[in-house]
Amino acid sequence: MAALALITSATVAEGQTPASRPTLNVPRLASPPVIDGKLDDGVWLEAARITSFTQMEPVDGAPATERTEVWIAYDSRRLYLAFYAHYSDPGSIRANRSDRDRIDRDDRISVYLDTFLDQQRAFMFAVNGQGVQADAMRNASLGGPNVGGRSRTSGSSSTGGGGGSSTGSTVRAIEEDLSWDALFDTRGGLVEDGWVAEMAIPFKSLRYPAVAGGQTHRWGFQVVRAIVSKDEQDVWSPVSRDIQGFLTQMGTIGGLRDLSMAKNLELQPELTAVQFGSLDGRTARYRNGAVDPEAGLNLKYGLTSNVVLDVTYNPDFSQIEADRPQIEVNQRFPLFYEEKRPFFLEGKEIFDTSIPLLHSRTIVDPKFGGKLTGKIGRTTFGMLVADDEAPGRVDDRAEPAFGHSAHVAVGRVRYDLYRESHIGAIVTDREFLDTSNRVVGVDGRFLLGAVHRLSFTVAAAQDERGSGVRQAGTAIDVSLTRLGRGLSYSISHVNYTPNFRSATGFIRRVDQQFTTIQGSYTFWPQNVIVSWGQFGIYSRNYNHAGQLDDEMLGTATFVQVVRNINASLQNWRTIERFGGIEFLAYHHAVQGDLNFDRRFSTRFRWSWEDGIRYTETPFLGRSTIGSAEFSFRPTSRFETGLTANLSRLVDPRDNAEVFDVRLYRTRTTYQFTPRLLVRNILEYDAWENKFGVNLLLTYRINAGTVVFLGVDDRLQEGRNINSDFFDTGALRRTSRAFFFKLSYLFRQ
């Protein structure tokens, strides 16, 4: 720490209002610092220093309550940052040892880099007080800095038909896609009055435009410090709730010159081995299969500093952690499951549109895939091709589909107009045997003044199902949004014709014309009650025959209290047509998030409502739906959590219970070292009497080099498997898998 006492402020032009963005010139180092988290390297004396921070949450524009120091410098290969987070009460620090990307409930410092200075997206790199790192992609389309409060307090309601929903009172102050991963180095540790950390970001981990020799790069730049115990976020470049867009309020850094232009080449071979056993429910015999080894290869090649080619062959698309359980009983429309596979996550924000025309989980098991993404000037583009073997995996060799693959191709182009605004186009195509599905779409997003945003997507689809059977359809999604410190609102309209179909997208429902108006007003007492407000929504949905299918009128009262306590009370009334019957239903819900203690946190939602039983003879029952998450961390290395999802429906005609579904899941982790982690997941489905155990040992060197060793065991009550063989309530093993995976990332 001796070097810190000698450091004086470098020349930093730091503005104090959103109208005057702060600017920083970054000095070049002759020799790099040692990234060890100690801040005793003399080269930090040459770095630029930032000390001026203001609050973004809870009181935007107010002075930060704690002192923060940041140093920044670079050489031809890396950008270097050092952090010193001071605390008036060091006992309030939240710094845990965990796996990368799992520091959302820790104190942390995040750095945002808008390398194209286009205010469309930014790379995010973060570190906590133990040196644990996280990275993400911040996309301009993810929302503005505030919609009247905090996302954790917002209600989320929808009609039973799933056609419309309320986003509640807010959008999170900063939203990131944590699925993006990059190679960078971090180290950190606790000190007497806070914590310190160092970070080195290779320029090969970024995309940025080339400049002529001798010219300098100028990038958008922001530093955000999160102090969880105070529910506080401090920023270097001031952020106002009365200006829509986080990226538009970032500062800039300059002075970067002669960056290494060596092309980035990454090779990632993968080796997996699985031994799977399963129970044959027809014969009651359990069979263990042979060990099935597989090898695959991922390649990434930077054609330029801003154009990247990704290729994968025989990728291992098994998921180390299964999807979080969702209640599937009595669902009218399909459930959404997130993408977790690395090949599809890279650059996926380029393909995003308000109508989800590319949901990559529709590509189930590709033998190979290729993707070209990048940005030239103001034009961002992406091309994706994949060969999906899943449709040809049928048991009967006589079936025409046997052994054949589906071919998928997606093209995307987007032209930036001005800050957080663009116009774009997308084309998708899926071919399988004599069937095909093609979609063409045009989309745009436009900031209008300081607080309004207009966005739209228009798409046309043509679907051929063989034997000359064709159908065509269109889809439209348009919305106008205002985000402000007090008043926020949006007006949106969605129109899907009956024959619209996207084989590569995720479309819950067609034949709808849905119009939604919603708004909120937030008050800011900024004392014990930080903020509170009222939210309202009204929506109507007609099918294309002119019939009213859905109507919703709802309100919510939300409040944010000091020490991370948030709650909301929601009430809404719906009309939903199902099975030719119009059902009038009332719904009531309470929702909360408590995170006032380092060791314990919880969030929950509980609703009492009229619920439709979706059967051939539907009726309106009394429904109770609940979800809760509990987390307990007695030490910085150990964490355990319980998630519960409940759904119960009672027939009011005879008070008979129609169903009572309860799903429980525990996730327990212990971080032995920064690289070695053991994790255990237990799942119990009380509805079908299923029990699962998933034990995993992880040794992670970096984002691309990792070893997994684990076992997944599934059991079920015997009589639910086959009562002819197992007329007992005892659990029987239905399947078990032992698995091993090794991936190693070579970067040149």
XYZ file of C-alpha atoms in Angstrom:
748
model
C 0.000 0.000 0.000
C 3.034 2.295 0.179
C 2.675 3.438 -3.405
C -0.816 4.744 -2.735
C 0.402 7.397 -0.343
C 2.549 8.924 -3.095
C -0.140 9.079 -5.777
C -1.574 12.457 -6.659
C -4.519 13.173 -8.916
C -3.819 13.064 -12.621
C -5.429 15.570 -14.933
C -9.053 14.445 -15.170
C -11.810 16.595 -16.604
C -14.725 15.411 -14.502
C -18.051 17.041 -15.242
C -20.752 17.029 -12.597
C -23.929 17.105 -14.694
C -25.404 14.781 -17.323
C -25.016 17.544 -19.898
C -21.244 17.570 -19.407
C -19.775 14.106 -19.742
C -16.488 13.539 -17.881
C -13.424 12.736 -19.984
C -10.206 10.992 -18.997
C -6.900 10.626 -20.869
C -5.314 7.261 -20.101
C -1.488 7.143 -19.805
C 0.606 4.424 -21.441
C 2.859 2.247 -19.271
C 6.400 1.210 -20.143
C 5.996 -1.961 -18.085
C 2.821 -3.670 -16.845
C 1.787 -4.017 -13.184
C 1.718 -7.387 -11.466
C -1.956 -8.347 -11.027
C -1.838 -9.666 -7.461
C -4.486 -7.539 -5.728
C -2.019 -5.685 -3.479
C -1.693 -2.228 -5.112
C 1.969 -1.991 -4.109
C 3.280 -1.848 -7.688
C 5.024 1.446 -8.441
C 3.581 1.662 -11.963
C 0.249 2.808 -10.469
C 2.059 6.118 -9.771
C 1.891 6.734 -13.537
C -1.802 5.879 -13.867
C -4.711 8.313 -14.109
C -6.728 8.497 -10.885
C -10.496 8.917 -10.407
C -11.934 9.920 -7.035
C -15.122 11.831 -7.859
C -18.271 9.664 -7.596
C -21.976 10.471 -7.271
C -24.935 8.250 -6.478
C -27.042 6.595 -9.141
C -29.038 4.708 -6.500
C -30.835 5.450 -4.280
C -30.548 9.267 -4.649
C -29.280 10.067 -8.138
C -26.902 13.005 -8.162
C -26.217 12.967 -4.406
C -22.605 12.618 -3.206
C -21.377 9.070 -2.666
C -21.455 8.050 0.991
C -18.133 6.179 0.802
C -14.800 7.107 -0.787
C -13.721 5.236 -3.942
C -10.377 5.440 -5.774
C -9.773 4.042 -9.262
C -6.541 4.011 -11.281
C -6.386 3.299 -15.024
C -3.538 2.831 -17.511
C -2.685 0.709 -20.553
C 0.032 -0.776 -22.730
C -0.197 -2.221 -26.236
C -1.791 -5.466 -25.009
C -4.037 -4.688 -22.009
C -6.073 -2.096 -20.162
C -5.146 -2.011 -16.458
C -7.352 -0.867 -13.557
C -6.894 -0.746 -9.796
C -9.626 -0.141 -7.208
C -9.675 0.930 -3.570
C -13.144 0.775 -1.976
C -13.100 2.558 1.384
C -15.676 1.961 4.173
C -16.511 4.015 7.223
C -17.781 0.720 8.740
C -15.677 -2.187 7.398
C -18.048 -4.616 9.112
C -20.638 -3.860 6.437
C -18.502 -5.227 3.586
C -20.080 -8.028 1.555
C -17.294 -9.959 -0.177
C -17.697 -13.689 -0.736
C -15.640 -16.384 -2.407
C -17.719 -17.849 -5.223
C -17.644 -18.989 -8.812
C -17.240 -16.337 -11.509
C -20.369 -14.367 -12.476
C -22.006 -15.066 -9.090
C -21.291 -11.797 -7.272
C -24.626 -10.034 -7.800
C -25.301 -9.855 -4.043
C -21.744 -8.753 -3.199
C -20.168 -5.314 -3.032
C -18.371 -4.869 -6.341
C -16.920 -2.387 -8.811
C -17.910 -2.654 -12.478
C -16.244 -1.080 -15.501
C -18.178 -0.430 -18.736
C -16.442 0.023 -22.091
C -18.353 1.307 -25.136
C -15.482 0.644 -27.542
C -17.345 1.873 -30.642
C -18.610 5.003 -28.839
C -21.969 4.351 -30.493
C -24.095 4.127 -27.295
C -25.546 0.827 -28.515
C -23.799 -1.686 -26.268
C -20.938 -1.936 -23.782
C -18.665 -4.619 -22.343
C -18.882 -4.942 -18.556
C -16.084 -6.260 -16.312
C -16.568 -6.497 -12.537
C -14.708 -7.663 -9.431
C -15.624 -8.073 -5.760
C -13.509 -7.720 -2.627
C -12.207 -11.300 -2.890
C -11.082 -10.842 -6.492
C -13.968 -12.892 -7.941
C -14.749 -11.670 -11.440
C -17.866 -11.258 -13.529
C -18.418 -10.092 -17.090
C -21.453 -9.235 -19.165
C -22.752 -7.488 -22.244
C -24.846 -4.351 -21.678
C -27.223 -3.833 -24.589
C -29.016 -0.535 -25.130
C -32.288 -2.390 -25.778
C -32.367 -3.744 -22.225
C -33.920 -0.575 -20.840
C -33.088 2.764 -19.279
C -31.752 3.644 -15.881
C -35.125 3.730 -14.159
C -38.854 3.278 -14.609
C -40.001 4.677 -11.337
C -38.274 2.610 -8.697
C -36.547 -0.770 -8.604
C -37.194 -3.934 -10.556
C -37.204 -6.044 -7.431
C -40.319 -4.276 -6.220
C -42.221 -4.491 -9.443
C -45.268 -6.580 -10.045
C -45.393 -9.037 -12.880
C -48.832 -10.110 -13.880
C -50.353 -11.529 -16.987
C -53.609 -12.863 -18.188
C -54.007 -16.586 -18.133
C -53.629 -16.547 -21.886
C -50.186 -15.092 -21.617
C -50.824 -12.491 -24.280
C -49.926 -9.413 -22.273
C -47.999 -8.661 -19.150
C -46.991 -5.826 -16.929
C -43.362 -5.216 -16.289
C -44.402 -3.681 -13.005
C -43.011 -0.468 -11.697
C -39.443 -0.642 -12.877
C -36.562 -1.903 -14.885
C -33.313 -2.588 -13.032
C -30.987 0.396 -12.937
C -28.382 -1.457 -15.020
C -29.222 -4.667 -16.836
C -26.567 -7.000 -18.194
C -26.448 -10.289 -20.059
C -24.139 -12.384 -17.860
C -24.010 -15.226 -20.387
C -21.199 -13.394 -22.261
C -17.745 -14.580 -21.105
C -14.276 -13.155 -21.761
C -10.717 -13.788 -20.649
C -9.371 -11.182 -18.213
C -7.408 -11.222 -14.945
C -8.507 -10.060 -11.498
C -7.125 -10.285 -7.981
C -8.376 -8.701 -4.783
C -8.445 -8.789 -1.008
C -9.711 -7.140 2.162
C -7.725 -4.355 3.858
C -8.156 -2.481 7.119
C -10.714 0.047 5.883
C -12.238 -1.738 2.877
C -11.032 -3.803 -0.043
C -8.697 -3.462 -3.022
C -8.543 -5.176 -6.397
C -6.640 -5.132 -9.670
C -7.877 -5.932 -13.179
C -6.194 -6.486 -16.552
C -8.394 -6.614 -19.661
C -6.679 -7.920 -22.828
C -7.608 -5.939 -25.913
C -8.068 -9.335 -27.615
C -11.105 -9.839 -25.363
C -12.750 -6.735 -26.843
C -14.082 -5.677 -30.204
C -13.223 -2.158 -31.321
C -12.773 -0.218 -34.579
C -9.344 0.088 -36.136
C -7.796 3.560 -36.419
C -5.057 4.879 -38.655
C -1.506 4.650 -37.375
C -0.713 7.213 -34.708
C -4.343 8.151 -34.111
C -5.957 7.561 -30.733
C -8.998 5.536 -29.711
C -11.845 7.219 -27.840
C -14.217 4.922 -25.964
C -17.267 5.310 -23.786
C -16.367 4.611 -20.160
C -18.153 4.235 -16.836
C -17.273 2.952 -13.355
C -20.035 1.760 -11.019
C -19.503 0.833 -7.364
C -22.229 -1.207 -5.646
C -22.546 -1.078 -1.826
C -25.189 -3.707 -1.129
C -25.734 -3.000 2.576
C -26.794 0.558 1.698
C -28.640 -0.329 -1.506
C -26.287 2.186 -3.113
C -24.688 2.431 -6.555
C -22.106 5.156 -7.175
C -20.947 6.234 -10.627
C -18.055 8.224 -12.048
C -20.121 9.767 -14.858
C -23.386 11.083 -13.319
C -26.576 9.207 -14.271
C -30.005 10.821 -14.029
C -33.375 9.087 -13.934
C -34.728 11.922 -16.048
C -32.617 10.855 -19.027
C -33.463 7.589 -20.751
C -30.523 5.300 -21.396
C -27.519 4.245 -19.346
C -25.048 4.189 -22.246
C -25.931 7.751 -23.254
C -24.736 8.995 -19.858
C -21.332 7.337 -19.845
C -18.131 9.372 -19.852
C -15.226 8.812 -22.241
C -11.587 7.779 -22.148
C -8.999 8.728 -24.742
C -5.284 8.666 -25.428
C -5.214 4.966 -26.362
C -2.853 4.533 -29.299
C -0.866 1.828 -31.087
C -2.890 -1.019 -29.629
C -1.756 -4.470 -30.697
C -3.472 -5.464 -33.947
C -2.438 -9.139 -33.722
C -5.360 -11.283 -34.834
C -7.086 -13.171 -32.051
C -7.104 -16.938 -32.559
C -8.738 -19.162 -29.955
C -8.936 -22.953 -30.083
C -10.995 -24.788 -27.497
C -10.938 -28.586 -27.778
C -13.454 -30.416 -25.587
C -13.520 -33.967 -24.311
C -16.597 -35.455 -22.658
C -17.368 -38.910 -21.344
C -20.771 -40.038 -20.078
C -21.879 -43.357 -18.617
C -25.673 -43.506 -18.547
C -28.002 -46.035 -16.988
C -31.802 -46.131 -17.082
C -34.788 -48.151 -15.959
C -37.012 -49.810 -18.533
C -40.502 -49.192 -17.195
C -41.932 -52.027 -19.310
C -39.622 -54.755 -18.023
C -38.551 -53.284 -14.659
C -34.923 -53.953 -15.583
C -32.241 -51.360 -14.947
C -29.454 -51.263 -17.527
C -26.120 -49.493 -17.349
C -24.824 -48.315 -20.689
C -21.226 -48.210 -21.845
C -19.048 -45.137 -21.432
C -19.703 -42.831 -24.362
C -16.713 -40.564 -25.107
C -17.052 -37.569 -27.412
C -14.594 -34.972 -28.704
C -15.370 -31.562 -30.147
C -13.679 -28.346 -31.174
C -14.559 -24.660 -30.963
C -12.639 -22.073 -32.964
C -12.730 -18.288 -32.724
C -10.789 -16.154 -35.187
C -10.661 -12.391 -35.169
C -10.566 -11.476 -38.849
C -10.088 -7.885 -37.691
C -10.385 -6.153 -34.315
C -14.151 -5.821 -34.917
C -15.117 -8.898 -37.006
C -15.079 -12.380 -35.454
C -15.649 -15.847 -36.925
C -16.890 -18.637 -34.605
C -16.957 -22.271 -35.725
C -17.935 -25.341 -33.732
C -17.752 -29.023 -34.644
C -19.471 -31.756 -32.643
C -19.967 -29.405 -29.708
C -20.843 -30.712 -26.286
C -24.165 -29.025 -25.683
C -24.931 -30.867 -22.473
C -25.795 -28.492 -19.653
C -23.739 -28.797 -16.498
C -26.597 -27.234 -14.536
C -30.115 -28.226 -15.552
C -32.905 -25.740 -16.191
C -34.547 -24.341 -13.109
C -37.767 -26.288 -12.548
C -40.998 -24.665 -13.687
C -44.547 -25.764 -13.052
C -45.873 -27.377 -16.229
C -49.286 -28.434 -14.891
C -52.268 -26.479 -16.281
C -50.223 -24.272 -18.604
C -52.034 -22.979 -21.679
C -48.927 -21.896 -23.579
C -45.279 -23.084 -23.804
C -42.776 -22.278 -21.059
C -39.597 -20.351 -21.851
C -36.165 -21.823 -21.048
C -33.001 -19.744 -21.272
C -30.117 -20.491 -23.594
C -26.995 -21.685 -21.728
C -24.776 -23.093 -24.489
C -21.568 -21.078 -25.087
C -21.558 -21.159 -28.907
C -24.980 -19.536 -29.120
C -24.313 -17.034 -26.336
C -21.437 -15.279 -28.099
C -22.858 -12.253 -29.912
C -26.467 -13.251 -29.321
C -27.456 -9.645 -28.526
C -26.907 -8.813 -32.215
C -29.869 -11.031 -33.171
C -32.268 -9.620 -30.545
C -35.548 -8.087 -31.716
C -38.718 -7.265 -29.774
C -40.385 -10.209 -31.531
C -38.116 -13.148 -30.608
C -37.435 -14.490 -34.114
C -34.303 -16.353 -32.990
C -34.503 -18.535 -29.900
C -31.443 -20.718 -30.330
C -32.807 -23.556 -28.185
C -34.905 -24.493 -31.219
C -31.551 -25.731 -32.620
C -31.400 -28.792 -30.406
C -28.292 -30.799 -31.378
C -26.124 -29.354 -34.165
C -23.305 -31.415 -35.628
C -21.593 -28.220 -36.648
C -22.261 -24.507 -36.526
C -20.727 -21.307 -37.802
C -21.203 -17.667 -36.940
C -19.758 -14.426 -38.308
C -20.405 -11.275 -36.273
C -18.973 -7.804 -36.245
C -19.333 -4.107 -36.872
C -18.027 -1.960 -39.716
C -18.663 1.740 -39.401
C -22.248 2.105 -38.191
C -23.310 -1.309 -39.484
C -23.523 -4.294 -37.127
C -24.056 -7.696 -38.733
C -24.388 -11.347 -37.810
C -24.724 -14.587 -39.771
C -25.460 -17.969 -38.202
C -25.662 -21.420 -39.801
C -26.183 -24.768 -38.070
C -26.913 -28.372 -38.955
C -29.357 -29.809 -36.385
C -29.351 -33.613 -36.102
C -32.193 -33.802 -33.560
C -35.149 -34.040 -36.013
C -33.614 -37.144 -37.620
C -33.273 -39.056 -34.368
C -36.277 -41.361 -34.742
C -36.442 -45.052 -33.803
C -37.948 -46.387 -37.021
C -35.435 -46.540 -39.877
C -38.320 -46.677 -42.341
C -39.434 -43.174 -41.403
C -38.405 -40.530 -43.980
C -36.862 -38.370 -41.244
C -34.417 -41.043 -40.049
C -30.815 -39.823 -40.121
C -31.609 -36.460 -41.722
C -30.727 -33.041 -40.321
C -32.494 -29.725 -40.286
C -30.566 -26.821 -41.799
C -30.828 -23.440 -40.103
C -29.572 -20.082 -41.381
C -30.045 -16.639 -39.813
C -28.865 -13.259 -41.089
C -29.003 -9.979 -39.211
C -27.952 -6.413 -40.056
C -28.395 -3.265 -37.969
C -27.510 0.345 -38.800
C -26.891 2.805 -35.961
C -28.620 6.134 -36.414
C -27.737 8.066 -33.248
C -27.513 7.435 -29.488
C -29.198 4.128 -28.555
C -31.144 4.240 -31.833
C -30.992 1.979 -34.868
C -32.852 0.401 -37.751
C -32.278 -3.210 -38.726
C -33.405 -6.317 -40.585
C -33.355 -10.057 -39.881
C -33.909 -13.163 -42.041
C -34.360 -16.706 -40.688
C -34.646 -19.972 -42.604
C -35.153 -23.564 -41.425
C -35.268 -26.468 -43.886
C -36.040 -30.087 -43.059
C -36.862 -32.647 -45.756
C -39.707 -31.103 -47.781
C -40.704 -28.591 -45.062
C -39.417 -25.072 -44.676
C -40.012 -21.923 -42.662
C -38.765 -18.492 -43.691
C -39.197 -15.206 -41.833
C -38.163 -11.692 -42.836
C -38.297 -8.885 -40.295
C -37.529 -5.161 -40.002
C -37.031 -3.428 -36.645
C -36.041 -0.093 -35.192
C -35.499 1.778 -31.960
C -35.476 5.577 -31.659
C -34.813 7.784 -28.654
C -37.119 10.797 -28.794
C -35.763 13.571 -26.599
C -34.491 12.788 -23.116
C -37.141 10.366 -21.853
C -39.105 8.801 -24.734
C -38.295 5.750 -26.849
C -40.160 4.387 -29.877
C -39.468 0.827 -31.006
C -41.013 -1.537 -33.520
C -40.603 -4.902 -35.244
C -42.518 -6.017 -38.340
C -42.131 -9.575 -39.656
C -43.585 -11.737 -42.425
C -43.400 -15.540 -42.435
C -43.943 -18.244 -45.032
C -44.312 -21.817 -43.862
C -44.332 -24.893 -46.106
C -45.295 -28.168 -44.455
C -44.832 -30.535 -47.383
C -47.121 -31.747 -50.163
C -47.487 -28.158 -51.326
C -49.283 -26.982 -48.167
C -48.285 -23.395 -47.545
C -49.354 -20.657 -45.205
C -48.223 -17.077 -44.678
C -48.585 -14.676 -41.786
C -47.366 -11.397 -40.361
C -46.434 -10.031 -36.922
C -46.160 -6.466 -35.629
C -44.832 -5.178 -32.308
C -44.697 -1.425 -31.664
C -44.294 0.524 -28.416
C -43.740 4.036 -27.111
C -42.071 4.292 -23.690
C -41.366 7.157 -21.324
C -38.882 6.639 -18.499
C -38.553 9.308 -15.829
C -37.758 9.919 -12.194
C -41.440 10.443 -11.388
C -43.709 9.616 -14.294
C -43.119 6.567 -16.495
C -45.474 4.984 -18.986
C -45.682 2.883 -22.137
C -48.197 2.224 -24.907
C -47.723 -0.934 -26.963
C -49.534 -2.934 -29.611
C -48.862 -6.515 -30.762
C -50.533 -8.113 -33.791
C -49.900 -11.750 -34.773
C -52.027 -13.116 -37.612
C -53.399 -16.683 -37.232
C -50.922 -18.222 -39.710
C -47.741 -16.561 -38.448
C -45.118 -19.152 -37.519
C -41.409 -18.829 -36.709
C -39.628 -22.190 -36.520
C -36.474 -20.574 -35.098
C -38.224 -18.216 -32.670
C -40.254 -18.343 -29.497
C -43.841 -17.297 -30.141
C -46.238 -18.246 -27.352
C -49.395 -17.330 -29.174
C -50.737 -16.200 -32.552
C -54.104 -14.805 -33.692
C -53.975 -11.863 -31.328
C -54.255 -8.074 -31.463
C -53.050 -6.923 -28.051
C -52.967 -3.276 -26.941
C -51.493 -2.377 -23.551
C -51.262 0.920 -21.671
C -49.284 1.016 -18.441
C -47.725 3.658 -16.256
C -46.356 4.476 -12.835
C -45.550 7.462 -10.664
C -42.772 7.289 -8.078
C -42.311 9.523 -5.045
C -38.878 9.893 -3.425
C -39.066 10.741 0.306
C -35.443 9.520 0.552
C -35.539 8.853 4.280
C -36.458 5.509 5.861
C -38.763 5.051 2.879
C -36.464 5.632 -0.072
C -39.256 5.588 -2.646
C -42.815 4.483 -3.155
C -45.344 4.725 -5.927
C -48.312 3.425 -7.831
C -48.416 1.372 -10.999
C -51.376 0.751 -13.308
C -52.056 -1.288 -16.436
C -54.934 -1.819 -18.877
C -54.878 -4.164 -21.868
C -57.294 -5.642 -24.403
C -56.751 -8.479 -26.856
C -58.955 -9.299 -29.849
C -58.535 -12.241 -32.184
C -58.753 -11.637 -35.925
C -62.404 -12.656 -35.968
C -63.111 -9.560 -33.843
C -63.767 -11.474 -30.589
C -62.470 -10.164 -27.265
C -60.118 -12.871 -25.983
C -58.458 -11.074 -23.061
C -58.821 -7.947 -20.971
C -56.821 -6.879 -17.932
C -57.088 -3.972 -15.501
C -54.517 -3.930 -12.693
C -52.772 -1.794 -10.105
C -49.756 -2.195 -7.839
C -48.379 -0.213 -4.924
C -44.617 -0.545 -4.472
C -42.215 0.636 -1.799
C -38.454 0.618 -1.307
C -37.158 0.868 2.269
C -33.584 1.354 3.462
C -31.322 -1.668 3.903
C -32.506 -3.465 0.773
C -36.131 -4.064 1.670
C -38.558 -3.908 -1.257
C -42.214 -4.907 -1.497
C -45.308 -4.510 -3.643
C -49.026 -5.243 -3.376
C -50.845 -6.052 -6.621
C -54.474 -6.389 -7.631
C -55.897 -7.007 -11.085
C -59.010 -8.166 -12.871
C -58.974 -10.215 -16.071
C -61.327 -11.476 -18.721
C -60.078 -14.521 -20.626
C -61.862 -16.546 -23.293
C -61.072 -20.259 -23.330
C -63.043 -23.142 -24.795
C -65.692 -20.722 -26.014
C -66.342 -19.478 -22.463
C -65.588 -15.977 -21.181
C -64.118 -16.137 -17.660
C -64.047 -13.128 -15.334
C -61.308 -13.517 -12.711
C -59.803 -11.503 -9.830
C -56.181 -11.742 -8.704
C -54.284 -10.480 -5.640
C -50.562 -10.807 -4.944
C -47.829 -9.680 -2.591
C -44.160 -9.624 -3.562
C -40.996 -8.797 -1.669
C -37.212 -8.879 -1.610
C -35.222 -8.724 1.640
C -31.454 -8.476 1.462
C -30.541 -6.566 4.627
C -28.044 -9.092 6.012
C -24.851 -10.516 4.498
C -25.733 -14.053 5.594
C -29.410 -14.206 4.680
C -31.603 -12.986 1.833
C -34.992 -13.900 0.443
C -37.420 -12.955 -2.280
C -40.962 -14.196 -2.629
C -44.242 -13.827 -4.476
C -47.632 -15.136 -3.334
C -50.934 -14.742 -5.157
C -54.549 -15.634 -4.460
C -56.621 -15.649 -7.604
C -59.349 -17.137 -9.736
C -57.717 -19.662 -12.018
C -58.992 -21.374 -15.153
C -58.687 -25.140 -15.432
C -57.472 -25.640 -19.007
C -59.278 -28.827 -20.033
C -61.945 -29.816 -22.549
C -64.498 -28.840 -19.889
C -62.916 -25.716 -18.385
C -64.088 -24.071 -15.179
C -62.994 -21.254 -12.884
C -61.367 -22.468 -9.686
C -59.696 -20.962 -6.630
C -55.977 -20.801 -7.280
C -52.977 -20.213 -5.024
C -49.590 -19.661 -6.651
C -46.358 -18.986 -4.803
C -42.621 -18.833 -5.306
C -39.826 -18.134 -2.862
C -36.038 -18.093 -2.819
C -34.023 -18.281 0.390
C -30.249 -17.923 0.557
C -28.028 -18.557 3.583
C -24.276 -17.861 3.610
C -22.751 -18.496 7.066
C -19.205 -18.047 5.708
C -17.742 -16.396 2.634
C -16.999 -19.818 1.054
C -20.247 -21.654 1.810
C -23.700 -20.879 0.446
C -26.937 -22.819 0.412
C -30.271 -21.804 -1.018
C -33.803 -23.141 -1.300
C -36.237 -22.390 -4.118
C -39.896 -23.362 -3.858
C -42.606 -23.118 -6.530
C -46.186 -23.925 -5.555
C -49.460 -24.037 -7.472
C -52.810 -25.271 -6.119
C -56.278 -25.266 -7.685
C -59.567 -26.058 -5.928
C -62.910 -26.684 -7.665
C -65.392 -24.366 -5.854
C -68.352 -26.515 -6.877
C -67.433 -29.265 -4.401
C -64.269 -27.865 -2.725
C -62.302 -30.730 -4.253
C -58.577 -30.248 -4.807
C -57.837 -30.466 -8.536
C -54.038 -30.366 -8.173
C -51.408 -29.299 -5.672
C -48.007 -28.985 -7.354
C -44.935 -28.313 -5.228
C -41.408 -28.114 -6.612
C -38.446 -27.722 -4.261
C -34.815 -27.164 -5.174
C -31.749 -26.656 -3.009
C -28.408 -25.498 -4.355
C -25.381 -25.753 -2.059
C -21.844 -24.688 -2.976
C -18.477 -24.638 -1.251
C -15.555 -22.728 -2.774
C -12.370 -24.472 -1.585
C -10.028 -22.211 -3.590
C -10.579 -19.560 -6.285
C -10.453 -22.432 -8.804
C -11.972 -25.421 -6.977
C -15.715 -25.596 -6.310
C -18.122 -28.346 -5.258
C -21.849 -27.938 -5.888
C -24.826 -30.083 -4.988
C -28.404 -29.669 -6.264
C -31.339 -31.543 -4.756
C -34.754 -31.424 -6.448
C -38.090 -32.793 -5.317
C -41.327 -32.848 -7.313
C -44.117 -33.605 -4.845
C -46.700 -33.795 -7.639
C -45.079 -36.783 -9.376
C -42.965 -37.927 -6.407
C -39.694 -37.445 -8.250
C -36.349 -36.843 -6.577
C -33.075 -35.728 -8.163
C -29.478 -35.355 -6.990
C -26.816 -33.542 -9.010
C -23.299 -33.434 -7.555
C -20.603 -31.520 -9.438
C -16.906 -30.846 -8.854
C -15.511 -27.920 -10.848
C -11.902 -26.892 -11.375
C -11.840 -23.628 -13.353
C -8.665 -21.940 -14.513
C -10.419 -19.256 -16.549
C -13.591 -18.652 -18.537
C -12.620 -21.229 -21.180
C -10.429 -23.775 -19.388
C -12.388 -25.919 -16.955
C -12.820 -29.488 -15.729
C -16.190 -30.878 -14.595
C -16.720 -34.194 -12.818
C -20.164 -35.148 -11.578
C -23.089 -37.500 -11.169
C -26.788 -36.969 -11.818
C -29.219 -39.367 -10.114
C -33.000 -39.486 -10.700
C -35.517 -41.439 -8.614
C -39.312 -41.759 -8.576
C -42.015 -43.425 -6.524
C -42.401 -46.968 -7.825
C -46.153 -46.939 -8.478
C -45.790 -43.760 -10.546
C -43.311 -45.529 -12.816
C -45.320 -48.693 -13.484
C -47.758 -49.965 -10.865
C -47.704 -53.490 -12.400
C -44.071 -53.917 -11.319
C -43.687 -51.461 -8.462
C -46.830 -51.287 -6.349
C -45.012 -49.400 -3.631
C -44.349 -45.886 -2.471
C -40.605 -46.525 -2.196
C -38.283 -44.573 -4.491
C -36.756 -46.418 -7.437
C -33.866 -45.198 -9.537
C -35.057 -44.229 -13.028
C -31.704 -43.000 -14.373
C -28.172 -42.145 -13.353
C -25.362 -40.524 -15.292
C -21.685 -40.124 -14.471
C -20.051 -37.420 -16.541
C -16.662 -35.871 -17.154
C -15.858 -32.826 -19.251
C -12.575 -31.122 -20.029
C -12.247 -27.997 -22.142
C -8.999 -26.133 -22.672
C -8.704 -22.703 -24.247
C -5.632 -21.903 -26.349
C -5.308 -18.231 -27.270
C -2.726 -16.857 -29.663
